[in-house]
Coordinates of C-alpha atoms in Angstrom, one line a residue:
X1 CA 130.7 19.1 84.7
X2 CA 128.3 21.5 82.9
X3 CA 124.6 20.8 82.9
X4 CA 121.8 22.3 80.9
X5 CA 118.2 21.9 82.1
X6 CA 115.3 22.5 79.6
X7 CA 112.1 24.0 81.0
X8 CA 110.8 26.9 83.1
X9 CA 108.4 25.5 85.8
X10 CA 108.4 24.3 89.4
X11 CA 109.6 20.9 88.3
X12 CA 112.6 22.3 86.6
X13 CA 113.4 24.4 89.7
X14 CA 113.3 21.2 91.8
X15 CA 115.6 19.5 89.3
X16 CA 118.0 22.5 89.3
X17 CA 118.0 22.5 93.1
X18 CA 118.8 18.7 93.1
X19 CA 121.5 19.1 90.4
X20 CA 123.1 22.0 92.3
X21 CA 123.7 19.6 95.3
X22 CA 125.9 17.3 93.2
X23 CA 129.7 17.8 93.8
X24 CA 130.2 16.7 90.2
X25 CA 128.5 19.9 88.8
X26 CA 130.4 23.1 88.3
X27 CA 128.0 25.1 86.2
X28 CA 124.2 24.9 85.5
X29 CA 122.3 26.5 82.7
X30 CA 118.5 26.5 82.2
X31 CA 116.6 27.3 79.1
X32 CA 114.5 29.4 79.5
X33 CA 114.3 29.1 83.3
X34 CA 112.5 31.5 85.7
X35 CA 113.3 33.9 88.5
X36 CA 113.8 31.1 91.1
X37 CA 115.9 28.8 88.9
X38 CA 118.2 31.8 88.4
X39 CA 119.5 31.2 92.0
X40 CA 121.2 28.0 90.9
X41 CA 121.5 28.4 87.1
X42 CA 122.3 30.9 84.4
X43 CA 119.1 31.3 82.5
X44 CA 119.3 31.3 78.8
X45 CA 116.7 32.9 76.5
X46 CA 116.0 29.8 74.4
X47 CA 112.5 28.3 74.4
X48 CA 112.0 24.6 75.1
X49 CA 110.8 23.8 71.5
X50 CA 113.7 25.6 69.8
X51 CA 115.7 22.4 69.3
X52 CA 118.3 23.7 66.9
X53 CA 119.1 26.6 69.2
X54 CA 119.3 24.2 72.2
X55 CA 121.6 21.8 70.4
X56 CA 123.8 24.7 69.2
X57 CA 124.0 26.1 72.7
X58 CA 125.0 22.7 74.2
X59 CA 127.8 22.3 71.6
X60 CA 129.1 25.9 71.9
X61 CA 129.2 25.7 75.7
X62 CA 130.5 22.1 76.0
X63 CA 127.5 20.9 78.0
X64 CA 128.2 17.5 79.5
X65 CA 124.6 16.6 80.3
X66 CA 121.2 18.0 79.2
X67 CA 118.1 17.2 81.3
X68 CA 114.7 17.6 79.6
X69 CA 112.1 18.5 82.1
X70 CA 109.0 19.3 79.9
X71 CA 106.6 17.0 78.0
X72 CA 106.3 19.0 74.8
X73 CA 110.0 18.9 73.7
X74 CA 110.2 15.2 74.7
X75 CA 107.2 14.2 72.6
X76 CA 108.5 16.5 69.8
X77 CA 111.8 14.6 69.6
X78 CA 114.3 16.9 71.4
X79 CA 116.3 13.8 72.7
X80 CA 116.7 12.5 69.2
X81 CA 118.0 16.0 68.1
X82 CA 120.6 15.9 70.9
X83 CA 121.7 12.3 70.3
X84 CA 122.1 12.9 66.6
X85 CA 124.8 15.4 67.5
X86 CA 126.5 13.0 69.9
X87 CA 125.3 14.9 73.0
X88 CA 124.5 13.3 76.3
X89 CA 120.8 13.9 77.2
X90 CA 118.5 12.5 79.8
X91 CA 115.0 11.7 78.7
X92 CA 113.1 9.3 76.4
X93 CA 113.4 9.5 72.6
X94 CA 110.4 10.6 70.6
X95 CA 109.3 7.0 69.8
X96 CA 109.2 6.3 73.6
X97 CA 107.8 9.6 74.8
X98 CA 104.6 8.7 72.8
X99 CA 103.6 6.8 76.0
X100 CA 102.6 10.3 77.2
X101 CA 102.1 12.0 73.8
X102 CA 99.2 9.7 72.8
X103 CA 96.7 8.3 75.4
X104 CA 95.3 6.1 72.7
X105 CA 98.8 4.5 72.2
X106 CA 99.3 4.0 75.9
X107 CA 95.8 2.4 76.4
X108 CA 96.4 0.1 73.4
X109 CA 99.8 -0.8 74.9
X110 CA 98.2 -1.7 78.2
X111 CA 95.5 -3.8 76.6
X112 CA 98.1 -5.7 74.4
X113 CA 100.4 -6.5 77.3
X114 CA 97.7 -7.0 79.9
X115 CA 98.7 -4.2 82.2
X116 CA 95.7 -3.4 84.4
X117 CA 93.8 -0.3 83.4
X118 CA 90.2 1.0 82.9
X119 CA 88.1 -0.4 80.1
X120 CA 88.1 2.1 77.1
X121 CA 87.5 2.8 73.4
X122 CA 89.3 5.3 71.1
X123 CA 87.5 7.6 68.7
X124 CA 88.5 9.9 65.8
X125 CA 84.8 10.5 64.7
X126 CA 82.7 12.7 67.1
X127 CA 79.5 11.1 65.9
X128 CA 80.8 7.6 66.6
X129 CA 81.9 8.8 70.1
X130 CA 78.4 10.1 70.9
X131 CA 76.8 6.9 69.6
X132 CA 79.0 4.9 72.0
X133 CA 78.2 7.2 74.9
X134 CA 74.4 6.6 74.4
X135 CA 75.0 3.0 75.5
X136 CA 77.7 3.7 78.1
X137 CA 77.4 3.7 81.9
X138 CA 77.7 7.1 83.7
X139 CA 79.8 8.7 85.1
X140 CA 82.4 8.3 82.3
X141 CA 85.8 9.9 81.5
X142 CA 86.8 11.6 78.3
X143 CA 90.5 12.2 77.5
X144 CA 92.1 14.2 74.7
X145 CA 94.6 11.9 73.1
X146 CA 97.4 14.5 72.9
X147 CA 99.2 16.8 75.3
X148 CA 96.9 19.3 77.1
X149 CA 98.9 20.8 80.0
X150 CA 97.4 18.2 82.3
X151 CA 93.9 19.6 81.7
X152 CA 92.5 17.5 78.8
X153 CA 90.5 15.1 81.0
X154 CA 86.8 15.5 81.5
X155 CA 84.8 13.6 84.1
X156 CA 81.1 13.5 82.9
X157 CA 78.3 12.6 85.3
X158 CA 75.5 12.5 82.8
X159 CA 75.0 11.7 79.1
X160 CA 74.4 15.4 78.3
X161 CA 77.7 16.4 80.0
X162 CA 79.5 13.6 78.1
X163 CA 78.0 14.8 74.7
X164 CA 79.0 18.3 75.5
X165 CA 82.5 17.0 76.4
X166 CA 82.9 15.4 73.0
X167 CA 81.9 18.8 71.4
X168 CA 84.4 20.6 73.6
X169 CA 87.3 18.3 72.8
X170 CA 86.7 17.3 69.2
X171 CA 84.7 20.1 67.6
X172 CA 85.5 23.3 69.6
X173 CA 89.1 22.1 69.9
X174 CA 89.5 23.5 73.4
X175 CA 92.9 21.8 73.5
X176 CA 93.8 22.1 69.8
X177 CA 94.9 19.1 67.9
X178 CA 95.1 17.1 71.2
X179 CA 91.4 16.5 70.7
X180 CA 91.6 15.1 67.2
X181 CA 91.3 11.7 68.8
X182 CA 89.8 11.0 72.2
X183 CA 89.8 8.1 74.7
X184 CA 86.5 7.3 76.4
X185 CA 87.0 5.1 79.5
X186 CA 85.1 3.8 82.4
X187 CA 85.1 5.9 85.6
X188 CA 87.2 4.3 88.3
X189 CA 86.9 5.0 92.0
X190 CA 89.5 4.7 94.7
X191 CA 92.7 6.5 95.8
X192 CA 95.0 8.1 93.3
X193 CA 98.7 7.6 93.7
X194 CA 101.6 8.8 91.5
X195 CA 104.9 6.9 91.3
X196 CA 107.9 8.3 89.5
X197 CA 110.7 5.9 88.3
X198 CA 114.1 6.1 86.7
X199 CA 114.5 3.8 83.6
X200 CA 117.4 2.8 81.4
X201 CA 115.4 0.9 78.8
X202 CA 115.6 -2.5 80.7
X203 CA 115.7 -1.7 84.4
X204 CA 113.2 0.4 86.3
X205 CA 113.8 1.8 89.8
X206 CA 110.8 3.5 91.5
X207 CA 111.0 6.5 93.7
X208 CA 108.9 7.1 96.8
X209 CA 105.1 7.5 96.1
X210 CA 103.2 10.8 96.0
X211 CA 99.6 12.0 95.6
X212 CA 98.6 15.0 93.5
X213 CA 95.5 17.3 93.8
X214 CA 94.4 18.2 90.2
X215 CA 91.2 20.2 90.8
X216 CA 91.3 23.9 91.3
X217 CA 89.2 24.2 94.4
X218 CA 88.9 22.7 97.9
X219 CA 87.1 19.4 98.1
X220 CA 88.3 18.4 94.6
X221 CA 85.9 20.8 93.0
X222 CA 86.4 23.1 90.0
X223 CA 88.3 22.6 86.8
X224 CA 91.3 20.3 86.3
X225 CA 94.7 22.1 86.6
X226 CA 98.3 21.2 86.2
X227 CA 98.3 20.4 90.0
X228 CA 97.4 22.4 93.1
X229 CA 99.6 20.5 95.5
X230 CA 100.9 17.1 96.5
X231 CA 102.3 15.0 99.3
X232 CA 104.7 12.2 99.7
X233 CA 104.6 9.3 100.6
X234 CA 101.0 8.2 100.0
X235 CA 99.6 6.2 103.0
X236 CA 97.5 4.3 100.5
X237 CA 100.5 2.9 98.7
X238 CA 101.3 0.0 101.0
X239 CA 103.7 -2.9 100.6
X240 CA 101.0 -5.1 99.0
X241 CA 100.1 -2.5 96.4
X242 CA 103.8 -1.8 95.7
X243 CA 104.6 -5.5 95.2
X244 CA 101.7 -5.9 92.8
X245 CA 102.7 -2.8 90.8
X246 CA 106.3 -3.8 90.6
X247 CA 105.3 -7.2 89.1
X248 CA 102.4 -6.3 86.9
X249 CA 102.7 -2.6 86.0
X250 CA 106.2 -1.0 86.1
X251 CA 108.5 -3.8 84.8
X252 CA 105.7 -4.9 82.4
X253 CA 105.5 -1.4 81.0
X254 CA 109.3 -1.1 80.4
X255 CA 109.4 -4.6 78.9
X256 CA 106.4 -3.8 76.7
X257 CA 108.0 -0.7 75.3
X258 CA 111.2 -2.6 74.6
X259 CA 109.2 -5.3 72.8
X260 CA 107.6 -2.6 70.7
X261 CA 111.1 -1.3 69.6
X262 CA 110.6 1.8 71.8
X263 CA 113.1 1.3 74.7
X264 CA 112.3 3.9 77.4
X265 CA 115.1 5.8 79.1
X266 CA 114.4 8.6 81.5
X267 CA 111.5 9.2 84.0
X268 CA 108.4 7.1 83.7
X269 CA 105.5 8.6 85.7
X270 CA 102.7 6.2 86.4
X271 CA 99.4 7.5 87.7
X272 CA 97.5 4.8 89.6
X273 CA 94.0 4.3 90.9
X274 CA 93.9 1.9 93.9
X275 CA 90.4 0.4 93.2
X276 CA 88.5 -2.4 95.0
X277 CA 89.8 -4.7 92.2
X278 CA 93.4 -3.7 92.8
X279 CA 95.7 -1.0 91.3
X280 CA 95.0 0.1 87.8
X281 CA 96.9 2.6 85.6
X282 CA 95.2 5.9 85.0
X283 CA 97.9 7.4 82.8
X284 CA 101.6 7.5 82.0
X285 CA 103.8 10.6 81.7
X286 CA 107.3 10.6 80.2
X287 CA 109.0 13.0 82.7
X288 CA 108.9 14.2 86.3
X289 CA 105.5 15.2 87.5
X290 CA 104.8 18.8 88.5
X291 CA 104.3 19.3 91.5
X292 CA 105.3 15.7 92.4
X293 CA 108.9 16.4 91.8
X294 CA 108.8 19.1 94.5
X295 CA 108.0 16.5 97.2
X296 CA 109.9 13.5 95.9
X297 CA 113.3 15.1 95.1
X298 CA 113.8 16.8 98.5
X299 CA 113.4 13.4 100.1
X300 CA 115.9 11.6 97.7
X301 CA 119.3 10.9 99.2
X302 CA 121.1 9.9 96.0
X303 CA 123.1 12.3 93.8
X304 CA 120.7 12.8 90.9
X305 CA 123.5 13.1 88.4
X306 CA 124.8 9.6 89.3
X307 CA 121.3 8.2 88.8
X308 CA 120.7 10.0 85.5
X309 CA 124.0 9.0 84.1
X310 CA 123.4 5.3 85.1
X311 CA 120.1 5.5 83.1
X312 CA 121.9 6.9 80.0
X313 CA 124.6 4.2 80.3
X314 CA 122.3 1.3 80.8
X315 CA 123.7 0.7 84.3
X316 CA 120.6 1.5 86.5
X317 CA 120.7 -2.0 88.0
X318 CA 123.8 -0.9 89.9
X319 CA 122.0 1.9 91.6
X320 CA 120.0 1.6 94.9
X321 CA 117.6 4.6 95.3
X322 CA 117.4 5.9 98.9
X323 CA 114.9 8.2 100.4
X324 CA 114.6 9.9 103.8
X325 CA 112.3 8.3 106.4
X326 CA 110.0 11.4 106.6
X327 CA 107.3 13.2 104.6
X328 CA 106.9 16.2 102.4
X329 CA 103.9 18.4 101.4
X330 CA 103.7 21.0 98.6
X331 CA 101.0 23.6 98.4
X332 CA 100.8 25.5 95.1
X333 CA 100.3 29.3 95.3
X334 CA 98.4 30.3 92.2
X335 CA 97.0 33.4 90.6
X336 CA 93.3 33.7 91.4
X337 CA 91.3 32.7 88.4
X338 CA 93.7 29.9 87.3
X339 CA 93.2 27.7 85.2
X340 CA 91.1 30.2 83.3
X341 CA 91.6 34.0 83.2
X342 CA 94.0 35.6 85.7
X343 CA 96.2 38.7 86.1
X344 CA 99.9 38.7 86.5
X345 CA 102.8 41.0 87.1
X346 CA 102.4 41.4 90.9
X347 CA 105.4 41.7 93.1
X348 CA 106.1 38.6 95.3
X349 CA 107.2 39.4 98.9
X350 CA 108.6 37.1 101.5
X351 CA 110.8 34.8 99.4
X352 CA 113.8 35.6 101.5
X353 CA 112.1 34.0 104.5
X354 CA 113.0 30.5 103.2
X355 CA 116.7 31.2 103.2
X356 CA 118.6 29.0 105.7
X357 CA 115.3 27.3 106.9
X358 CA 116.1 23.6 106.8
X359 CA 113.3 21.5 105.5
X360 CA 111.4 24.4 103.8
X361 CA 111.5 25.1 100.1
X362 CA 109.9 27.5 97.6
X363 CA 110.0 26.3 94.0
X364 CA 109.2 28.9 91.4
X365 CA 106.7 28.0 88.6
X366 CA 105.3 31.2 87.0
X367 CA 107.7 33.9 88.0
X368 CA 110.1 36.4 86.4
X369 CA 112.2 39.5 87.1
X370 CA 110.5 42.8 86.2
X371 CA 112.4 45.8 84.7
X372 CA 113.4 46.9 88.3
X373 CA 114.8 43.5 89.2
X374 CA 111.9 42.5 91.4
X375 CA 110.4 39.0 91.2
X376 CA 106.8 39.2 90.0
X377 CA 104.0 36.7 89.1
X378 CA 104.1 35.4 85.5
X379 CA 101.7 32.5 85.3
X380 CA 98.7 30.6 86.7
X381 CA 100.7 28.4 89.1
X382 CA 103.2 30.8 90.7
X383 CA 105.1 29.0 93.5
X384 CA 105.2 25.6 95.1
X385 CA 105.7 25.9 98.8
X386 CA 107.2 22.6 100.1
X387 CA 108.0 21.5 103.7
X388 CA 109.2 18.3 105.2
X389 CA 108.2 16.8 108.6
X390 CA 108.6 13.6 110.6
X391 CA 105.3 12.4 109.2
X392 CA 102.6 13.7 106.8
X393 CA 100.6 15.6 109.4
X394 CA 103.7 17.6 110.5
X395 CA 104.8 18.2 106.9
X396 CA 101.3 19.5 106.0
X397 CA 101.2 21.8 109.0
X398 CA 104.7 23.1 108.1
X399 CA 103.8 23.7 104.5
X400 CA 100.7 25.7 105.3
X401 CA 102.6 27.7 107.9
X402 CA 105.2 28.5 105.2
X403 CA 102.5 29.7 102.7
X404 CA 101.9 32.6 105.1
X405 CA 105.4 33.8 104.6
X406 CA 104.6 34.6 100.9
X407 CA 102.4 37.5 99.8
X408 CA 101.3 38.8 96.4
X409 CA 98.2 40.3 95.0
X410 CA 95.8 37.7 93.6
X411 CA 97.3 34.9 95.7
X412 CA 95.2 31.8 95.7
X413 CA 95.6 28.3 97.1
X414 CA 93.7 25.2 98.1
X415 CA 93.4 24.7 101.9
X416 CA 92.9 20.9 101.9
X417 CA 96.1 19.6 100.3
X418 CA 96.9 16.3 102.1
X419 CA 93.6 16.3 103.9
X420 CA 93.3 12.6 102.9
X421 CA 96.2 12.1 105.3
X422 CA 93.8 12.6 108.2
X423 CA 91.5 9.9 106.8
X424 CA 94.2 7.2 106.3

């Protein structure tokens, strides 16, 4: 079969790597792809938001399955565009992808269906938001309602910081229209855990757990980013937590979306905070996490095509997900200065070192070929260096060892990815 993957990041590289392992797949395309994805797929110069061109390409090339990796096209309705032409596509429709596209919608959904989450209020008027903050307990969390590349969350320790945060989101429009409405919610403490799950509208099957590191600098300092590294599984996601979430979070969410006339098919990403009062939902995403996909997919035993087709056909209940009894750690190699100003265009050396090394992977995020055919940096997050091990400590040591194989000017990384493992 022929498969088209839509996206250009490390997540899409991990998906392409997984798809390439399927004996059912003869040909992979990726739009627009990157230099690493080109190893597995023919990259096509179509942007993720060019729905008409994507649909036309799928029809002209007799694509059997299209996989949408990115949030923007999902929230924009790319699945609806494909389905309207009778094309098979993996991902939630526009009316279901709103669970990521609007934080106000997802918070209201959780409140209505009693899914545990932080106390909150929604605001479209900055003056009303500031008035509310003057009576609120600090620290407090401000979230842009819409998509903001994983960066639209501000943790404010003082009232002045919070007021400035409202100005940043709603008046200065740092994240554009995403800040037209904001969610102000209580600050929760505990351990963060990410759980990805396949869904077919009725059934939900969870993958192994992971934990992301969002802040740019060691010790969880600095600005929020798209993710600086991750590990799987989380030692804080025990059997008791899993059982609670399966009963009160995951299935409840899928049932709630179905009740709202928004059946969810695709990947549901649930960000959890394990608090003293039990697990609570931080956020939902409507697709694979990045870089969570880079540690979860290498541990999955199933043929990803089988699982995705079961989701589309409403037969996910027939599938048993299986994962290796090991661990994986991903360390993101970024351009120094990310997530603000940074330079790009530097040659990346050492990529060939990963060839034929079992249990070691390098997933490309911001890379491209230059005019001379060399692979160069082309973004803030450049590569995700992933390694497996018999346990998390071994996987972490292997991943950091592998980061030394790669070299490029301006290379930057956190040195404490998975450090919480040592405290578990």
